[in-house]
Structure formats: structure tokens, C-alpha cells
Short mmCIF file of C-alpha atoms and ligand atoms in Angstrom, two decimals:
data_model
loop_
_atom_site.label_atom_id
_atom_site.label_comp_id
_atom_site.label_asym_id
_atom_site.label_seq_id
_atom_site.Cartn_x
_atom_site.Cartn_y
_atom_site.Cartn_z
CA UNK A 1 -2.69 13.01 -40.64
CA UNK A 2 -4.39 12.99 -37.24
CA UNK A 3 -5.59 9.62 -36.09
CA UNK A 4 -9.36 9.87 -36.79
CA UNK A 5 -11.37 7.00 -35.27
CA UNK A 6 -13.51 5.25 -37.87
CA UNK A 7 -17.09 4.04 -37.41
CA UNK A 8 -15.69 0.52 -37.08
CA UNK A 9 -13.45 1.61 -34.17
CA UNK A 10 -16.40 3.31 -32.47
CA UNK A 11 -18.51 0.17 -32.84
CA UNK A 12 -15.71 -2.05 -31.58
CA UNK A 13 -15.21 0.25 -28.57
CA UNK A 14 -18.95 0.39 -27.85
CA UNK A 15 -19.10 -3.42 -27.98
CA UNK A 16 -16.08 -3.65 -25.66
CA UNK A 17 -17.71 -1.15 -23.24
CA UNK A 18 -20.97 -3.12 -23.24
CA UNK A 19 -19.02 -6.31 -22.60
CA UNK A 20 -17.16 -4.71 -19.72
CA UNK A 21 -20.42 -3.41 -18.25
CA UNK A 22 -21.98 -6.89 -18.43
CA UNK A 23 -18.85 -8.34 -16.82
CA UNK A 24 -18.92 -5.71 -14.02
CA UNK A 25 -22.62 -6.44 -13.36
CA UNK A 26 -21.86 -10.17 -13.24
CA UNK A 27 -18.91 -9.51 -10.89
CA UNK A 28 -21.14 -7.45 -8.55
CA UNK A 29 -23.80 -10.18 -8.64
CA UNK A 30 -21.21 -12.84 -7.72
CA UNK A 31 -19.86 -10.62 -4.92
CA UNK A 32 -23.39 -10.11 -3.56
CA UNK A 33 -24.16 -13.83 -3.72
CA UNK A 34 -20.89 -14.72 -1.99
CA UNK A 35 -21.53 -12.14 0.74
CA UNK A 36 -24.88 -13.84 1.44
CA UNK A 37 -23.30 -17.27 1.72
CA UNK A 38 -20.10 -16.13 3.44
CA UNK A 39 -20.86 -12.83 5.19
CA UNK A 40 -17.75 -10.72 5.82
CA UNK A 41 -16.22 -10.77 9.29
CA UNK A 42 -14.34 -8.00 11.03
CA UNK A 43 -10.61 -8.70 10.61
CA UNK A 44 -10.05 -7.48 14.17
CA UNK A 45 -12.74 -9.06 16.39
CA UNK A 46 -14.60 -11.40 14.04
CA UNK A 47 -17.95 -9.58 14.24
CA UNK A 48 -20.14 -10.62 11.30
CA UNK A 49 -21.28 -8.39 8.39
CA UNK A 50 -18.37 -5.98 8.25
CA UNK A 51 -14.74 -6.14 7.13
CA UNK A 52 -13.65 -3.78 9.91
CA UNK A 53 -15.99 -2.71 12.70
CA UNK A 54 -16.32 0.72 14.38
CA UNK A 55 -15.17 -0.71 17.72
CA UNK A 56 -11.89 -1.99 16.22
CA UNK A 57 -11.51 1.35 14.41
CA UNK A 58 -11.85 3.21 17.74
CA UNK A 59 -9.20 0.90 19.22
CA UNK A 60 -6.66 1.65 16.49
CA UNK A 61 -7.53 5.36 16.53
CA UNK A 62 -6.44 5.48 20.18
CA UNK A 63 -2.93 4.17 19.36
CA UNK A 64 -0.26 6.90 19.49
CA UNK A 65 1.71 7.59 16.29
CA UNK A 66 5.40 6.67 16.15
CA UNK A 67 6.69 10.03 15.02
CA UNK A 68 10.36 9.51 14.45
CA UNK A 69 11.80 6.22 13.39
CA UNK A 70 15.44 5.38 12.73
CA UNK A 71 17.01 8.18 10.74
CA UNK A 72 18.39 7.53 7.27
CA UNK A 73 20.11 10.16 5.15
CA UNK A 74 17.97 9.06 2.21
CA UNK A 75 14.74 9.96 4.06
CA UNK A 76 13.49 13.42 5.01
CA UNK A 77 11.32 11.82 7.71
CA UNK A 78 9.89 8.46 8.61
CA UNK A 79 6.89 7.57 10.80
CA UNK A 80 4.36 4.83 11.55
CA UNK A 81 0.76 5.01 12.75
CA UNK A 82 1.58 2.75 15.72
CA UNK A 83 3.58 -0.12 17.17
CA UNK A 84 3.06 -3.54 15.57
CA UNK A 85 0.83 -5.06 18.23
CA UNK A 86 -2.80 -5.66 19.24
CA UNK A 87 -5.53 -4.52 16.81
CA UNK A 88 -3.19 -2.73 14.41
CA UNK A 89 -1.16 -5.92 14.08
CA UNK A 90 -4.40 -7.89 13.47
CA UNK A 91 -5.40 -5.43 10.75
CA UNK A 92 -2.02 -5.56 8.99
CA UNK A 93 -1.96 -9.35 9.24
CA UNK A 94 -5.45 -9.62 7.74
CA UNK A 95 -4.56 -7.25 4.90
CA UNK A 96 -1.31 -9.03 4.14
CA UNK A 97 -2.08 -12.71 4.65
CA UNK A 98 -5.85 -13.16 4.73
CA UNK A 99 -6.84 -11.30 1.56
CA UNK A 100 -8.80 -8.77 3.66
CA UNK A 101 -8.14 -5.98 1.15
CA UNK A 102 -11.15 -4.01 2.46
CA UNK A 103 -9.10 -3.26 5.61
CA UNK A 104 -6.79 -1.07 3.48
CA UNK A 105 -9.32 1.77 3.56
CA UNK A 106 -9.70 2.22 7.35
CA UNK A 107 -5.92 1.89 7.65
CA UNK A 108 -5.44 4.50 4.94
CA UNK A 109 -7.60 6.92 6.94
CA UNK A 110 -5.17 6.44 9.77
CA UNK A 111 -2.20 7.03 7.44
CA UNK A 112 -3.92 10.23 6.27
CA UNK A 113 -4.33 11.49 9.84
CA UNK A 114 -0.69 10.74 10.57
CA UNK A 115 0.50 12.60 7.44
CA UNK A 116 -1.69 15.55 8.43
CA UNK A 117 -0.30 15.66 11.96
CA UNK A 118 3.28 15.34 10.73
CA UNK A 119 2.71 18.30 8.39
CA UNK A 120 4.52 16.60 5.50
CA UNK A 121 4.08 18.02 2.02
CA UNK A 122 4.57 15.81 -1.01
CA UNK A 123 3.53 15.55 -4.66
CA UNK A 124 3.28 11.84 -5.27
CA UNK A 125 2.56 8.64 -3.31
CA UNK A 126 4.19 5.32 -4.16
CA UNK A 127 3.98 1.91 -2.49
CA UNK A 128 7.00 -0.23 -1.67
CA UNK A 129 6.76 -2.74 -4.52
CA UNK A 130 6.64 -6.52 -4.33
CA UNK A 131 8.66 -8.65 -6.69
CA UNK A 132 6.56 -10.03 -9.57
CA UNK A 133 6.79 -13.58 -8.21
CA UNK A 134 5.51 -12.56 -4.76
CA UNK A 135 2.82 -10.42 -6.42
CA UNK A 136 1.64 -13.41 -8.47
CA UNK A 137 1.47 -15.70 -5.45
CA UNK A 138 -0.34 -13.18 -3.21
CA UNK A 139 -2.46 -11.71 -5.98
CA UNK A 140 -2.03 -8.11 -4.81
CA UNK A 141 0.48 -5.80 -3.16
CA UNK A 142 -0.84 -4.79 0.28
CA UNK A 143 1.29 -1.60 0.22
CA UNK A 144 -0.31 -0.65 -3.10
CA UNK A 145 -3.81 -1.10 -1.64
CA UNK A 146 -2.84 1.27 1.21
CA UNK A 147 -1.13 3.80 -1.07
CA UNK A 148 -4.03 3.92 -3.55
CA UNK A 149 -6.60 4.38 -0.78
CA UNK A 150 -4.46 7.12 0.79
CA UNK A 151 -4.15 8.89 -2.58
CA UNK A 152 -7.94 8.87 -2.92
CA UNK A 153 -8.40 10.30 0.59
CA UNK A 154 -5.79 13.06 0.14
CA UNK A 155 -6.48 13.69 -3.57
CA UNK A 156 -2.78 13.29 -4.28
CA UNK A 157 -1.69 11.10 -7.20
CA UNK A 158 -0.50 7.61 -6.40
CA UNK A 159 1.84 5.87 -8.82
CA UNK A 160 1.87 2.13 -8.04
CA UNK A 161 4.79 1.48 -10.40
CA UNK A 162 7.06 4.43 -9.59
CA UNK A 163 9.40 1.83 -8.07
CA UNK A 164 10.06 -1.75 -9.11
CA UNK A 165 11.60 -4.58 -7.14
CA UNK A 166 14.07 -6.12 -9.55
CA UNK A 167 15.50 -8.71 -7.22
CA UNK A 168 13.36 -11.21 -5.36
CA UNK A 169 14.92 -10.79 -1.94
CA UNK A 170 14.56 -13.54 0.61
CA UNK A 171 12.30 -12.85 3.59
CA UNK A 172 13.70 -10.28 6.02
CA UNK A 173 12.36 -12.24 9.00
CA UNK A 174 15.15 -13.33 11.35
CA UNK A 175 17.82 -11.12 9.78
CA UNK A 176 19.65 -8.45 11.78
CA UNK A 177 19.98 -4.83 10.67
CA UNK A 178 23.19 -5.28 8.62
CA UNK A 179 21.91 -8.49 6.99
CA UNK A 180 18.65 -6.75 6.08
CA UNK A 181 20.51 -3.87 4.47
CA UNK A 182 22.60 -6.29 2.42
CA UNK A 183 19.51 -8.32 1.54
CA UNK A 184 17.68 -5.36 -0.05
CA UNK A 185 20.63 -3.38 -1.43
CA UNK A 186 20.07 -2.71 -5.15
CA UNK A 187 16.79 -4.63 -5.05
CA UNK A 188 14.80 -1.59 -6.26
CA UNK A 189 14.83 0.74 -9.25
CA UNK A 190 12.72 3.82 -9.85
CA UNK A 191 11.18 4.65 -13.19
CA UNK A 192 13.55 6.89 -15.11
CA UNK A 193 11.07 9.64 -16.00
CA UNK A 194 8.47 11.57 -14.04
CA UNK A 195 10.07 11.68 -10.59
CA UNK A 196 12.51 14.53 -11.24
CA UNK A 197 12.16 17.28 -8.62
CA UNK A 198 9.18 15.64 -6.88
CA UNK A 199 8.60 15.04 -3.18
CA UNK A 200 7.63 11.42 -2.76
CA UNK A 201 5.75 9.65 0.03
CA UNK A 202 6.64 5.95 0.28
CA UNK A 203 4.03 3.65 1.82
CA UNK A 204 4.49 0.20 3.30
CA UNK A 205 2.62 -1.95 5.81
CA UNK A 206 5.32 -2.66 8.39
CA UNK A 207 8.58 -0.93 9.32
CA UNK A 208 11.18 -3.20 10.88
CA UNK A 209 14.72 -1.83 10.51
CA UNK A 210 14.01 0.62 7.70
CA UNK A 211 16.40 -1.20 5.33
CA UNK A 212 13.66 -1.58 2.69
CA UNK A 213 12.56 2.06 2.95
CA UNK A 214 16.18 3.21 2.73
CA UNK A 215 16.80 1.08 -0.38
CA UNK A 216 13.59 2.44 -2.01
CA UNK A 217 14.46 6.03 -1.11
CA UNK A 218 17.91 5.65 -2.64
CA UNK A 219 16.38 4.33 -5.86
CA UNK A 220 13.95 7.27 -5.92
CA UNK A 221 16.77 9.73 -5.32
CA UNK A 222 18.72 8.22 -8.21
CA UNK A 223 15.70 9.12 -10.37
CA UNK A 224 15.85 12.75 -9.18
CA UNK A 225 13.29 13.09 -6.36
CA UNK A 226 14.07 16.06 -4.14
CA UNK A 227 12.62 14.60 -0.93
CA UNK A 228 11.39 11.20 0.21
CA UNK A 229 9.10 10.62 3.22
CA UNK A 230 8.27 7.16 4.49
CA UNK A 231 5.13 6.06 6.32
CA UNK A 232 3.99 2.62 7.44
CA UNK A 233 0.94 1.37 9.30
CA UNK A 234 3.00 -0.24 12.03
CA UNK A 235 6.58 -0.31 13.29
CA UNK A 236 8.20 -3.23 15.07
CA UNK A 237 9.01 -2.37 18.68
CA UNK A 238 12.67 -1.26 18.72
ZN1 ZN B 1 -14.02 -5.53 15.02
#
């Protein structure tokens, strides 16, 4: 027997939809009211009434791409939209630590331009995942915000949960290359189905030694991807 929805189900769904609509309207009203009291400020220069201003955008657009980062066998190619300094660093910092999620979109436009110039071809986009505990404390995964916005710009599907971080690794700050590799080894798993034969683009905010990207790419390969590209907004100066 096919699963035919009853009148009761329709009514319940309609009520749920109406509830959601009311909630969305309320959410927009609250957002509008908050914006009046606390107008947004540019995460780069502090100018009022915008999350990211055209002048800061022009500054980051002038930064040259970092076209070839450290080579890993697990990665077909790896690039960043610039060195981790000046305005790009401000933007990443705001996105990651100051809840400035609106900055993900202008940064994603930059990621899109970089992908286009690199000539990479891929079928799916996935962010480098955060461990659940880190996700709960921050409230969002900055890499996911970037990856989702990039997927929308390129019209390529983004799968936020293609990879999972199963071990809550300690911070990579202050560790050398070997220590970083050991710190993230086996920290990631890819979902078992749906990645077979695909070309995957991994997205993260900052590239330091590539240990995280390498560990993610290995997990994706174990799930059958045929190519993995890696792109970050910034790369630490080598
Ligand atoms: Zn600005």
C-alpha cells in the first residue's frame, strides 16, 4: 500500500507551515529591530551599516591567489585566495571568532573566482568539519558557511556532512608540521555512501601546514572519491 497522506496529516502539516511562517516573520522582525539598535559594522574597517564594505572588498580582490600550496599525494591540487594577513585576515577572524557570518558570502565570491582561475572541475563541495563540541560552543562551522555560499554561487551541490570529525583534536596552534599530522591523523571519517567516483572540493578558512586537509582527503579517498581539491580563504605565510 502506498503511503497516502490523510486529511489529518495535511492539516497538521498546514498548521506546522503556518507556525514556521509566523516564526520566520518574528525572526525577521527581531533581526530588523536589532539592526536598528545595533547597526552592523564592516568586519574589515568598522564602517557602519554594512557587514563588509565595497572598499574592503576591493582590497581583498587585489590580493594575489596562492596557487600551489604544499603538495600531498591525497590532493589533486591545493590553493588559497591569499596570504593570511591584512584585510583577508580580518575577514577570516571576524567570520571565525566574531560571529560575522555575513562575511562568508563576499569571501565565497573570492573562492569562486579562485576556483574559476584554477580551472578545477568537481562534483561536490564539502567543508572541513568541526567536532560536535567545538560546533556547539561556536554555534556554527565557519567552513560550512563558506562552502554553502560557494555552492550557491557555483550551483554545485554542497554536502555539509560528507565528512565528520570523530576526534576532538587539540588546537593546532603552536604545533610543528609532524605534530600537526599526528594530531589530526584518523580524526575524520567520510560518509560511507554517495562519494564513490566523485571529485570533491574541500573548503576551509585557513591553511597552515595542510595536515587537516590531508587527513580529510584521505578519509574522502577511503570512501571512494576519485579526486580531492582543497581551497582555503587564506594560507599562513610559509
Ligand atoms: Zn570595510
